[in-house]
Amino acid sequence: MVIEWTTDDDSQPGNPPKKRAAEYVRMSTEHQKYSTDNQASEIRAYAERRGFEIVRTYADEGKSGLSVDGRASLQRLLADIDSNNIDFEALLVYDVSRLGRWQDTDEAAYHELRCKRAGITVHYCAEQFENDGTISSSIIKTVKRAMAGEYSRELSVKVFAGQCRLISLGYRQGGAPGFGLRRMLVDERGQQKGMLERGEHKSIATDRVVLVEGPAEEVAVVQEIYHQFVDGQRSERTIAEWLNSEGILSDLGRRWTRGAVHQILINDKYAGHNVWGRTSFKLKSKHVRNDPADWIRHDQAFPAIVSQLQFDQARLIIEQRSKRLSDEEMLAQLARILDASGYLSGLIIDEFDESPSSSAYRSRFGSLLRAYALVGFDPAHDYRYLEINRALRQLHPTIVKSVIEGIHAAGGTAVQMLESDALLINDEISASVVIARCKLTQGGHRRWKIRLEQSRQLDLAICVRMDADNSKPHDFYILPRMTLAESVMRLADHNGLSLDAFRFDTLDGLFALTERVPVRRQAA
């Protein structure tokens, strides 16, 4: 006899109900056409194996993982979690990097912690470790987060170095061409392929962009602007009023302003020069205005609309405006601009009539930040690096002198070559002295960026890394030519044996190597 037991619950013990989960997918650029599809396919396979039912999808397409900013779906996911507007108990992500490539691993951990506090477990579907909170998984996850951030940093370094090289070859790297100029697409052999209109971009990786003269009537207008300013002694405001009265629109299709005319008068591209790197916006950090010494430029890269003489004359007129004013008069004018506008910036200063330009304030007071401080304005941005760079430039001759004296004290010879500022040691070895400013990351880690002059083909680069306060040298890197393949090097406290083998606490070892000794003594 068989007894058959029945219950009101039709569910079978071997098929438990599936757990509800949400998925988050992200791709970095719009060119990764199948990236989110591939991620979703792997996530769904993982869900099937682990018994999850995907009830929500959050997708950010063509978004960088460096921050939460700009990632609307991630922001919505975190907002839903914080407000408890959730109907799932797990979050499925393809791997650690898809959730983000934050430069600070603590920030990456913080967002996962927000999920855990809401009772949501995070699963990295394509990773080889189980995110179960064990010591081993925590270590691997931290390493993965650091690797994800490092990938973006290394990519940024490579992209920046590539951009610097292209600028040095005379190619344009982004930005509107400006009134009187146009963007020309050229192939890898420099052959012109056609004009790029506003909003158009190159589609072939090997193609490049250069600037060429625009329509003849626009070129004539630019030349007339310089003629009226230099020869006619007319102000930018007066020239803007003349342009508007003639019905001439700017390159953006707008009426002319004093600032728009001023930009034409100070921009090197109208004299044919390719200048890049005035500001930086690396790794989604704040925009910063770089020191002119750090700009990348290639002179005579494009056809010049105005002569170098006329361009220099225009710049001289602008600079001389402030020379007629005392410091107190300049600051009083800056205070009036602040009262009128409620804010200060380079563009705002350049828009005011009969006022020194923003570049004049930088020249007179060392930086715009210092001029702002003198009139009681705080732009709420950290521009201290400008003051630090200025102090380091003043320190450079002192350090060079100490290197020369150390070599002489050791019995060698060293002279500074006037044409390049490089050192000639013992009449046979050329070397440069480079000072690297120390910058602290948000996590408190020290970083240094070293710019190397490749065009001079020097034998050595003596790199001085400053301490965290940028007040005195921290240590030294003596880099031979074989290590100077890149124009920009970024260093941390530890950089691997390939670089740290050249690190020294002092320059005593270098000084000892420069000692001149008799051949007989050396042979003995």
Short mmCIF file of C-alpha atoms in Angstrom, two decimals:
data_model
loop_
_atom_site.label_atom_id
_atom_site.label_comp_id
_atom_site.label_asym_id
_atom_site.label_seq_id
_atom_site.Cartn_x
_atom_site.Cartn_y
_atom_site.Cartn_z
CA MET A 1 0.00 0.00 0.00
CA VAL A 2 1.24 3.46 -0.92
CA ILE A 3 0.27 6.45 1.14
CA GLU A 4 0.30 9.72 -0.87
CA TRP A 5 0.70 12.87 1.23
CA THR A 6 -0.72 16.12 -0.16
CA THR A 7 -0.39 19.73 0.97
CA ASP A 8 -1.86 23.05 -0.05
CA ASP A 9 1.62 24.28 -1.14
CA ASP A 10 2.39 23.14 -4.67
CA SER A 11 6.10 24.22 -4.48
CA GLN A 12 8.64 21.44 -4.56
CA PRO A 13 11.43 21.20 -1.93
CA GLY A 14 14.03 20.86 -4.68
CA ASN A 15 13.04 24.13 -6.42
CA PRO A 16 13.25 26.98 -3.91
CA PRO A 17 11.94 30.40 -5.02
CA LYS A 18 14.48 32.53 -6.86
CA LYS A 19 16.10 35.47 -5.13
CA ARG A 20 15.32 38.89 -6.60
CA ALA A 21 18.30 40.83 -7.96
CA ALA A 22 19.16 43.98 -9.90
CA GLU A 23 21.92 44.24 -12.49
CA TYR A 24 24.22 47.18 -13.21
CA VAL A 25 26.10 47.44 -16.50
CA ARG A 26 28.43 50.18 -17.73
CA MET A 27 30.61 50.86 -20.73
CA SER A 28 33.20 53.62 -20.96
CA THR A 29 32.70 54.94 -24.50
CA GLU A 30 30.00 54.89 -27.11
CA HIS A 31 32.36 52.94 -29.40
CA GLN A 32 32.05 49.81 -27.23
CA LYS A 33 28.96 48.74 -29.12
CA TYR A 34 28.50 45.30 -27.62
CA SER A 35 29.96 45.88 -24.18
CA THR A 36 26.74 46.14 -22.19
CA ASP A 37 25.22 43.21 -24.11
CA ASN A 38 28.20 41.04 -23.23
CA GLN A 39 28.01 42.08 -19.59
CA ALA A 40 24.27 41.38 -19.43
CA SER A 41 24.77 37.95 -21.04
CA GLU A 42 27.38 36.95 -18.44
CA ILE A 43 25.26 38.35 -15.59
CA ARG A 44 22.21 36.39 -16.72
CA ALA A 45 24.21 33.18 -16.97
CA TYR A 46 25.49 33.81 -13.43
CA ALA A 47 21.93 34.50 -12.23
CA GLU A 48 20.71 31.26 -13.74
CA ARG A 49 23.44 29.25 -12.02
CA ARG A 50 22.95 30.94 -8.66
CA GLY A 51 19.16 31.08 -8.60
CA PHE A 52 18.62 34.83 -9.07
CA GLU A 53 15.77 36.52 -10.87
CA ILE A 54 16.74 39.86 -12.41
CA VAL A 55 13.94 42.33 -11.73
CA ARG A 56 15.70 45.64 -12.43
CA THR A 57 18.39 46.88 -14.81
CA TYR A 58 20.54 49.96 -14.32
CA ALA A 59 22.68 50.81 -17.36
CA ASP A 60 25.18 53.62 -17.98
CA GLU A 61 26.33 53.62 -21.60
CA GLY A 62 29.28 55.68 -22.75
CA LYS A 63 30.11 56.80 -19.20
CA SER A 64 33.48 56.93 -17.47
CA GLY A 65 33.87 54.97 -14.25
CA LEU A 66 36.13 57.55 -12.59
CA SER A 67 33.34 59.08 -10.52
CA VAL A 68 29.61 58.97 -9.85
CA ASP A 69 29.13 62.26 -11.71
CA GLY A 70 27.47 61.82 -15.09
CA ARG A 71 26.37 58.25 -14.37
CA ALA A 72 22.62 58.78 -14.03
CA SER A 73 21.77 55.10 -13.62
CA LEU A 74 24.31 54.55 -10.85
CA GLN A 75 23.06 57.66 -9.10
CA ARG A 76 19.49 56.36 -9.38
CA LEU A 77 20.58 52.95 -8.05
CA LEU A 78 22.29 54.49 -5.03
CA ALA A 79 19.34 56.83 -4.43
CA ASP A 80 16.94 53.86 -4.51
CA ILE A 81 19.13 52.02 -2.02
CA ASP A 82 19.45 54.99 0.34
CA SER A 83 15.68 55.63 0.27
CA ASN A 84 14.87 51.91 0.60
CA ASN A 85 13.01 52.04 -2.71
CA ILE A 86 14.14 48.53 -3.60
CA ASP A 87 12.50 45.22 -4.36
CA PHE A 88 15.65 43.13 -4.66
CA GLU A 89 18.22 41.67 -2.28
CA ALA A 90 21.29 41.39 -4.51
CA LEU A 91 23.16 43.52 -7.03
CA LEU A 92 24.88 41.72 -9.93
CA VAL A 93 27.81 43.44 -11.62
CA TYR A 94 30.06 42.02 -14.34
CA ASP A 95 33.34 42.75 -12.50
CA VAL A 96 34.91 45.20 -10.06
CA SER A 97 35.86 47.73 -12.74
CA ARG A 98 32.29 48.03 -14.06
CA LEU A 99 31.12 49.44 -10.75
CA GLY A 100 33.86 52.06 -11.08
CA ARG A 101 37.51 52.87 -11.66
CA TRP A 102 37.84 55.23 -8.72
CA GLN A 103 41.32 56.54 -8.02
CA ASP A 104 40.69 56.09 -4.29
CA THR A 105 39.91 52.49 -3.29
CA ASP A 106 38.15 53.80 -0.18
CA GLU A 107 35.58 55.50 -2.40
CA ALA A 108 34.94 52.23 -4.23
CA ALA A 109 34.48 50.42 -0.91
CA TYR A 110 32.13 53.14 0.35
CA HIS A 111 29.59 52.59 -2.43
CA GLU A 112 29.55 48.84 -1.85
CA LEU A 113 29.12 49.51 1.87
CA ARG A 114 26.00 51.55 1.10
CA CYS A 115 24.56 48.46 -0.56
CA LYS A 116 25.47 46.18 2.33
CA ARG A 117 23.89 48.51 4.91
CA ALA A 118 20.62 48.22 2.98
CA GLY A 119 20.85 44.41 3.10
CA ILE A 120 21.96 44.06 -0.53
CA THR A 121 24.81 41.73 -1.38
CA VAL A 122 27.04 42.65 -4.33
CA HIS A 123 28.09 39.86 -6.70
CA TYR A 124 30.91 40.29 -9.24
CA CYS A 125 29.85 37.72 -11.82
CA ALA A 126 33.03 37.42 -13.93
CA GLU A 127 35.57 37.58 -11.09
CA GLN A 128 37.41 34.48 -9.89
CA PHE A 129 36.73 35.20 -6.22
CA GLU A 130 33.57 34.94 -4.16
CA ASN A 131 32.56 38.26 -2.57
CA ASP A 132 31.75 36.59 0.74
CA GLY A 133 33.59 38.88 3.19
CA THR A 134 36.44 36.49 3.93
CA ILE A 135 39.97 37.84 4.36
CA SER A 136 41.13 36.39 1.06
CA SER A 137 38.21 37.84 -0.91
CA SER A 138 38.65 41.24 0.77
CA ILE A 139 42.34 41.34 -0.15
CA ILE A 140 41.70 40.30 -3.75
CA LYS A 141 38.85 42.80 -4.08
CA THR A 142 41.00 45.64 -2.76
CA VAL A 143 43.76 44.72 -5.22
CA LYS A 144 41.23 44.59 -8.06
CA ARG A 145 39.91 48.02 -7.13
CA ALA A 146 43.44 49.43 -7.09
CA MET A 147 44.15 47.79 -10.46
CA ALA A 148 40.95 49.25 -11.91
CA GLY A 149 42.00 52.74 -10.81
CA GLU A 150 45.58 52.22 -11.95
CA TYR A 151 44.40 51.19 -15.41
CA SER A 152 42.72 54.58 -15.85
CA ARG A 153 45.77 56.40 -14.51
CA GLU A 154 48.16 54.57 -16.83
CA LEU A 155 45.83 55.12 -19.77
CA SER A 156 45.68 58.82 -18.91
CA VAL A 157 49.49 59.00 -18.90
CA LYS A 158 49.72 57.28 -22.29
CA VAL A 159 46.99 59.45 -23.82
CA PHE A 160 48.62 62.63 -22.48
CA ALA A 161 52.04 61.62 -23.80
CA GLY A 162 50.49 60.84 -27.18
CA GLN A 163 48.72 64.18 -27.27
CA CYS A 164 51.95 66.00 -26.41
CA ARG A 165 53.72 64.25 -29.27
CA LEU A 166 50.97 65.12 -31.75
CA ILE A 167 51.04 68.76 -30.65
CA SER A 168 54.81 68.82 -31.14
CA LEU A 169 54.23 67.54 -34.69
CA GLY A 170 51.83 70.41 -35.39
CA TYR A 171 48.48 68.62 -35.15
CA ARG A 172 45.44 70.13 -33.48
CA GLN A 173 44.06 68.41 -30.37
CA GLY A 174 40.45 69.46 -29.94
CA GLY A 175 38.79 72.80 -29.44
CA ALA A 176 37.01 75.16 -31.80
CA PRO A 177 39.24 76.53 -34.59
CA GLY A 178 38.24 80.13 -33.94
CA PHE A 179 37.08 82.95 -36.18
CA GLY A 180 39.06 83.07 -39.44
CA LEU A 181 40.35 79.50 -39.10
CA ARG A 182 39.04 76.07 -40.05
CA ARG A 183 39.86 72.45 -39.19
CA MET A 184 41.36 70.42 -42.04
CA LEU A 185 41.42 66.63 -41.93
CA VAL A 186 44.69 65.07 -43.18
CA ASP A 187 45.82 61.46 -43.51
CA GLU A 188 48.97 59.87 -42.09
CA ARG A 189 50.99 61.25 -45.04
CA GLY A 190 49.74 64.81 -44.46
CA GLN A 191 47.48 64.82 -47.52
CA GLN A 192 44.37 66.94 -47.08
CA LYS A 193 41.10 65.00 -47.06
CA GLY A 194 38.53 67.72 -46.47
CA MET A 195 37.26 70.39 -44.13
CA LEU A 196 35.57 69.46 -40.85
CA GLU A 197 32.44 71.44 -40.09
CA ARG A 198 31.31 72.32 -36.59
CA GLY A 199 30.33 69.16 -34.71
CA GLU A 200 32.12 66.82 -37.14
CA HIS A 201 34.96 64.56 -35.96
CA LYS A 202 37.51 62.32 -37.61
CA SER A 203 36.52 58.66 -37.84
CA ILE A 204 39.83 57.02 -38.81
CA ALA A 205 42.42 56.62 -36.06
CA THR A 206 45.39 57.50 -38.28
CA ASP A 207 43.83 60.75 -39.55
CA ARG A 208 44.87 64.04 -37.98
CA VAL A 209 43.54 67.61 -37.82
CA VAL A 210 45.39 70.82 -38.63
CA LEU A 211 44.28 74.43 -38.77
CA VAL A 212 44.04 76.26 -42.08
CA GLU A 213 42.83 79.68 -43.12
CA GLY A 214 39.07 80.08 -43.25
CA PRO A 215 37.07 82.09 -45.78
CA ALA A 216 38.91 85.10 -47.18
CA GLU A 217 36.37 87.53 -45.72
CA GLU A 218 36.95 86.15 -42.19
CA VAL A 219 40.73 86.31 -42.59
CA ALA A 220 40.37 89.93 -43.70
CA VAL A 221 38.28 90.70 -40.59
CA VAL A 222 40.95 89.22 -38.28
CA GLN A 223 43.64 91.26 -40.01
CA GLU A 224 41.45 94.37 -39.70
CA ILE A 225 40.98 93.74 -35.97
CA TYR A 226 44.76 93.71 -35.51
CA HIS A 227 45.15 96.76 -37.75
CA GLN A 228 42.60 98.79 -35.80
CA PHE A 229 44.03 97.71 -32.45
CA VAL A 230 47.74 98.14 -33.25
CA ASP A 231 47.79 100.92 -35.83
CA GLY A 232 44.50 102.66 -35.08
CA GLN A 233 44.88 102.42 -31.28
CA ARG A 234 41.23 101.42 -30.93
CA SER A 235 40.06 99.47 -27.88
CA GLU A 236 38.55 96.01 -27.95
CA ARG A 237 35.15 97.46 -27.03
CA THR A 238 35.27 99.91 -29.91
CA ILE A 239 36.29 97.17 -32.34
CA ALA A 240 33.45 94.93 -31.07
CA GLU A 241 30.95 97.75 -31.65
CA TRP A 242 32.30 98.25 -35.18
CA LEU A 243 31.96 94.52 -35.96
CA ASN A 244 28.39 94.48 -34.68
CA SER A 245 27.49 97.61 -36.65
CA GLU A 246 28.76 95.88 -39.79
CA GLY A 247 26.54 92.88 -39.09
CA ILE A 248 29.53 90.53 -38.72
CA LEU A 249 28.89 87.61 -36.37
CA SER A 250 31.52 85.69 -34.40
CA ASP A 251 32.50 82.10 -35.19
CA LEU A 252 29.73 80.97 -32.83
CA GLY A 253 27.13 83.02 -34.67
CA ARG A 254 26.89 85.59 -31.87
CA ARG A 255 27.41 89.32 -31.49
CA TRP A 256 30.93 90.39 -30.63
CA THR A 257 31.96 91.31 -27.10
CA ARG A 258 35.08 92.94 -25.75
CA GLY A 259 36.29 89.57 -24.45
CA ALA A 260 35.79 87.87 -27.82
CA VAL A 261 37.94 90.50 -29.55
CA HIS A 262 40.51 90.28 -26.75
CA GLN A 263 40.84 86.51 -27.25
CA ILE A 264 41.68 87.00 -30.93
CA LEU A 265 44.36 89.50 -29.98
CA ILE A 266 46.12 87.19 -27.48
CA ASN A 267 45.72 83.74 -29.06
CA ASP A 268 48.95 82.36 -30.53
CA LYS A 269 47.15 80.41 -33.26
CA TYR A 270 46.59 83.61 -35.28
CA ALA A 271 50.38 83.90 -35.53
CA GLY A 272 50.54 80.25 -36.64
CA HIS A 273 51.55 78.64 -33.34
CA ASN A 274 50.05 75.43 -31.96
CA VAL A 275 49.69 75.77 -28.17
CA TRP A 276 48.06 73.16 -25.95
CA GLY A 277 47.74 72.39 -22.26
CA ARG A 278 46.80 75.80 -20.88
CA THR A 279 44.36 73.97 -18.60
CA SER A 280 44.05 70.36 -17.46
CA PHE A 281 41.12 68.14 -16.55
CA LYS A 282 42.73 64.80 -15.87
CA LEU A 283 40.92 61.77 -14.44
CA LYS A 284 37.74 63.77 -13.92
CA SER A 285 39.48 66.02 -11.38
CA LYS A 286 38.98 69.79 -11.22
CA HIS A 287 39.98 71.99 -14.11
CA VAL A 288 43.30 73.64 -13.33
CA ARG A 289 45.17 76.39 -15.15
CA ASN A 290 48.68 75.19 -15.92
CA ASP A 291 51.82 77.24 -15.63
CA PRO A 292 52.92 78.62 -19.04
CA ALA A 293 56.19 76.70 -18.64
CA ASP A 294 54.12 73.49 -18.77
CA TRP A 295 52.28 74.36 -21.99
CA ILE A 296 53.01 72.24 -25.04
CA ARG A 297 53.67 74.30 -28.16
CA HIS A 298 54.85 74.01 -31.75
CA ASP A 299 55.71 77.33 -33.39
CA GLN A 300 54.84 77.98 -37.04
CA ALA A 301 52.61 74.92 -37.17
CA PHE A 302 49.82 76.59 -39.18
CA PRO A 303 49.59 79.37 -41.78
CA ALA A 304 49.78 82.67 -39.90
CA ILE A 305 46.91 85.11 -40.44
CA VAL A 306 48.89 87.98 -38.90
CA SER A 307 52.63 88.52 -38.77
CA GLN A 308 54.62 87.74 -35.64
CA LEU A 309 55.55 91.43 -35.42
CA GLN A 310 51.93 92.55 -35.40
CA PHE A 311 50.99 89.85 -32.89
CA ASP A 312 53.82 90.91 -30.57
CA GLN A 313 52.81 94.56 -30.91
CA ALA A 314 49.23 93.74 -29.89
CA ARG A 315 50.41 91.79 -26.87
CA LEU A 316 52.78 94.62 -25.90
CA ILE A 317 49.93 97.15 -25.98
CA ILE A 318 47.86 94.90 -23.71
CA GLU A 319 50.75 94.44 -21.28
CA GLN A 320 51.56 98.16 -21.18
CA ARG A 321 48.07 99.03 -19.98
CA SER A 322 48.95 97.75 -16.54
CA LYS A 323 52.44 99.27 -16.52
CA ARG A 324 50.93 102.74 -16.39
CA LEU A 325 49.00 101.78 -13.25
CA SER A 326 50.34 101.26 -9.75
CA ASP A 327 49.58 98.10 -7.82
CA GLU A 328 47.00 99.99 -5.77
CA GLU A 329 45.25 101.30 -8.90
CA MET A 330 45.14 97.84 -10.46
CA LEU A 331 43.68 96.33 -7.30
CA ALA A 332 41.13 99.14 -7.03
CA GLN A 333 40.03 98.36 -10.58
CA LEU A 334 39.81 94.67 -9.74
CA ALA A 335 37.69 95.49 -6.68
CA ARG A 336 35.33 97.52 -8.90
CA ILE A 337 35.00 94.55 -11.26
CA LEU A 338 34.20 92.30 -8.29
CA ASP A 339 31.57 94.76 -7.02
CA ALA A 340 29.97 94.98 -10.46
CA SER A 341 29.90 91.26 -11.28
CA GLY A 342 29.95 89.59 -7.88
CA TYR A 343 32.61 87.15 -9.09
CA LEU A 344 36.03 87.14 -10.66
CA SER A 345 37.52 85.09 -13.46
CA GLY A 346 39.90 85.68 -16.34
CA LEU A 347 37.00 86.03 -18.79
CA ILE A 348 35.12 88.50 -16.56
CA ILE A 349 38.22 90.67 -16.15
CA ASP A 350 38.83 90.70 -19.91
CA GLU A 351 35.26 91.91 -20.56
CA PHE A 352 35.70 95.18 -18.64
CA ASP A 353 36.65 98.35 -20.50
CA GLU A 354 39.76 100.30 -19.58
CA SER A 355 40.88 97.48 -17.33
CA PRO A 356 44.16 95.58 -17.41
CA SER A 357 43.76 92.08 -18.85
CA SER A 358 43.77 88.95 -16.74
CA SER A 359 47.25 88.13 -18.04
CA ALA A 360 48.43 91.55 -16.79
CA TYR A 361 47.20 90.74 -13.30
CA ARG A 362 49.03 87.41 -13.44
CA SER A 363 52.22 89.14 -14.51
CA ARG A 364 52.01 91.92 -11.92
CA PHE A 365 50.97 89.87 -8.88
CA GLY A 366 52.44 86.48 -9.74
CA SER A 367 49.05 84.80 -10.14
CA LEU A 368 45.36 85.60 -10.39
CA LEU A 369 44.86 83.82 -7.09
CA ARG A 370 47.09 86.29 -5.26
CA ALA A 371 45.35 89.24 -6.92
CA TYR A 372 41.99 87.78 -5.87
CA ALA A 373 43.20 87.40 -2.29
CA LEU A 374 44.34 91.03 -2.18
CA VAL A 375 40.79 92.20 -2.95
CA GLY A 376 39.19 89.68 -0.60
CA PHE A 377 37.84 87.23 -3.17
CA ASP A 378 38.04 83.46 -2.67
CA PRO A 379 37.27 81.50 -5.86
CA ALA A 380 36.74 78.31 -3.80
CA HIS A 381 39.29 76.49 -5.93
CA ASP A 382 42.70 75.26 -4.91
CA TYR A 383 45.25 77.05 -7.08
CA ARG A 384 48.09 76.77 -4.60
CA TYR A 385 50.08 74.75 -7.09
CA LEU A 386 50.69 77.96 -9.06
CA GLU A 387 52.45 79.54 -6.11
CA ILE A 388 54.36 76.32 -5.45
CA ASN A 389 55.55 76.13 -9.06
CA ARG A 390 56.74 79.72 -8.89
CA ALA A 391 58.69 78.98 -5.70
CA LEU A 392 60.24 75.88 -7.28
CA ARG A 393 61.34 77.87 -10.33
CA GLN A 394 63.08 80.28 -7.99
CA LEU A 395 64.67 77.32 -6.18
CA HIS A 396 66.00 75.72 -9.38
CA PRO A 397 69.15 77.91 -9.77
CA THR A 398 70.07 77.20 -6.14
CA ILE A 399 69.85 73.45 -6.65
CA VAL A 400 71.83 73.63 -9.90
CA LYS A 401 74.50 75.62 -8.08
CA SER A 402 74.67 73.02 -5.29
CA VAL A 403 75.11 70.23 -7.87
CA ILE A 404 77.95 72.12 -9.54
CA GLU A 405 79.62 72.80 -6.19
CA GLY A 406 79.28 69.14 -5.15
CA ILE A 407 80.94 67.97 -8.36
CA HIS A 408 83.77 70.49 -7.95
CA ALA A 409 84.27 69.43 -4.32
CA ALA A 410 84.61 65.80 -5.45
CA GLY A 411 87.33 66.73 -7.93
CA GLY A 412 85.27 66.85 -11.11
CA THR A 413 84.24 69.72 -13.36
CA ALA A 414 80.79 71.02 -14.23
CA VAL A 415 79.62 74.06 -16.16
CA GLN A 416 76.15 75.26 -17.07
CA MET A 417 75.64 75.69 -20.81
CA LEU A 418 73.98 79.03 -21.50
CA GLU A 419 72.06 77.92 -24.59
CA SER A 420 70.21 75.08 -22.84
CA ASP A 421 70.78 75.45 -19.06
CA ALA A 422 72.05 71.84 -19.09
CA LEU A 423 75.22 70.85 -17.24
CA LEU A 424 78.36 69.60 -18.95
CA ILE A 425 80.16 67.31 -16.50
CA ASN A 426 83.86 66.58 -17.00
CA ASP A 427 83.59 67.93 -20.56
CA GLU A 428 81.84 64.74 -21.72
CA ILE A 429 78.54 64.05 -19.90
CA SER A 430 75.48 66.28 -20.40
CA ALA A 431 72.80 66.39 -17.73
CA SER A 432 69.66 68.33 -16.88
CA VAL A 433 68.38 69.18 -13.41
CA VAL A 434 64.61 68.76 -13.05
CA ILE A 435 62.53 69.59 -9.97
CA ALA A 436 59.36 67.56 -9.40
CA ARG A 437 56.58 69.06 -7.30
CA CYS A 438 54.99 66.73 -4.75
CA LYS A 439 51.22 66.39 -4.90
CA LEU A 440 49.08 64.57 -2.36
CA THR A 441 46.15 62.48 -3.57
CA GLN A 442 42.81 62.47 -1.81
CA GLY A 443 43.96 59.36 0.01
CA GLY A 444 47.11 61.14 1.26
CA HIS A 445 49.55 59.36 -1.08
CA ARG A 446 52.46 61.27 -2.59
CA ARG A 447 52.78 61.64 -6.34
CA TRP A 448 55.37 63.38 -8.54
CA LYS A 449 55.26 64.33 -12.23
CA ILE A 450 58.59 64.75 -14.01
CA ARG A 451 58.82 66.49 -17.38
CA LEU A 452 61.87 65.52 -19.41
CA GLU A 453 63.34 67.38 -22.36
CA GLN A 454 63.75 64.74 -25.06
CA SER A 455 64.80 67.00 -27.92
CA ARG A 456 68.21 67.76 -26.39
CA GLN A 457 69.31 64.09 -26.13
CA LEU A 458 71.06 64.52 -22.78
CA ASP A 459 73.00 61.71 -21.13
CA LEU A 460 71.47 62.10 -17.66
CA ALA A 461 68.46 63.63 -15.99
CA ILE A 462 69.00 64.56 -12.33
CA CYS A 463 65.45 64.58 -10.95
CA VAL A 464 64.84 66.22 -7.58
CA ARG A 465 61.68 65.00 -5.86
CA MET A 466 60.40 67.52 -3.32
CA ASP A 467 58.94 66.59 0.06
CA ALA A 468 55.23 66.74 0.87
CA ASP A 469 55.48 70.44 1.76
CA ASN A 470 57.54 71.23 -1.36
CA SER A 471 60.01 73.04 0.87
CA LYS A 472 63.10 70.85 0.46
CA PRO A 473 64.31 67.85 -1.62
CA HIS A 474 62.97 64.47 -0.56
CA ASP A 475 65.21 62.26 -2.72
CA PHE A 476 66.82 62.07 -6.15
CA TYR A 477 66.50 60.00 -9.32
CA ILE A 478 69.54 59.89 -11.59
CA LEU A 479 68.10 58.64 -14.87
CA PRO A 480 70.36 57.65 -17.78
CA ARG A 481 69.28 58.23 -21.36
CA MET A 482 67.95 54.69 -21.79
CA THR A 483 65.18 55.42 -19.26
CA LEU A 484 64.11 58.70 -20.85
CA ALA A 485 61.81 57.29 -23.51
CA GLU A 486 58.78 59.23 -22.23
CA SER A 487 58.52 63.01 -22.02
CA VAL A 488 56.45 62.81 -18.84
CA MET A 489 57.06 60.39 -15.97
CA ARG A 490 54.69 59.94 -13.04
CA LEU A 491 56.18 58.58 -9.84
CA ALA A 492 54.76 57.28 -6.59
CA ASP A 493 56.60 56.33 -3.39
CA HIS A 494 57.33 52.91 -4.91
CA ASN A 495 57.71 52.44 -8.67
CA GLY A 496 59.27 49.03 -9.16
CA LEU A 497 62.90 48.04 -9.55
CA SER A 498 63.14 49.32 -13.13
CA LEU A 499 62.88 52.89 -11.82
CA ASP A 500 63.69 52.73 -8.12
CA ALA A 501 67.11 51.27 -8.93
CA PHE A 502 68.01 54.84 -9.92
CA ARG A 503 66.74 56.42 -6.68
CA PHE A 504 69.17 57.92 -4.14
CA ASP A 505 68.72 59.73 -0.85
CA THR A 506 71.57 62.13 -1.68
CA LEU A 507 73.73 63.02 -4.68
CA ASP A 508 76.95 61.93 -2.97
CA GLY A 509 77.20 58.86 -5.19
CA LEU A 510 76.96 60.99 -8.32
CA PHE A 511 79.57 63.39 -7.00
CA ALA A 512 81.97 60.50 -6.23
CA LEU A 513 81.61 59.18 -9.80
CA THR A 514 82.71 62.52 -11.23
CA GLU A 515 86.05 62.49 -9.42
CA ARG A 516 89.04 62.70 -11.75
CA VAL A 517 91.79 60.25 -10.80
CA PRO A 518 95.17 59.44 -12.44
CA VAL A 519 95.19 56.43 -14.76
CA ARG A 520 97.96 54.73 -12.75
CA ARG A 521 95.95 54.97 -9.54
CA GLN A 522 92.83 53.64 -11.24
CA ALA A 523 94.76 50.69 -12.69
CA ALA A 524 96.15 49.85 -9.26
#
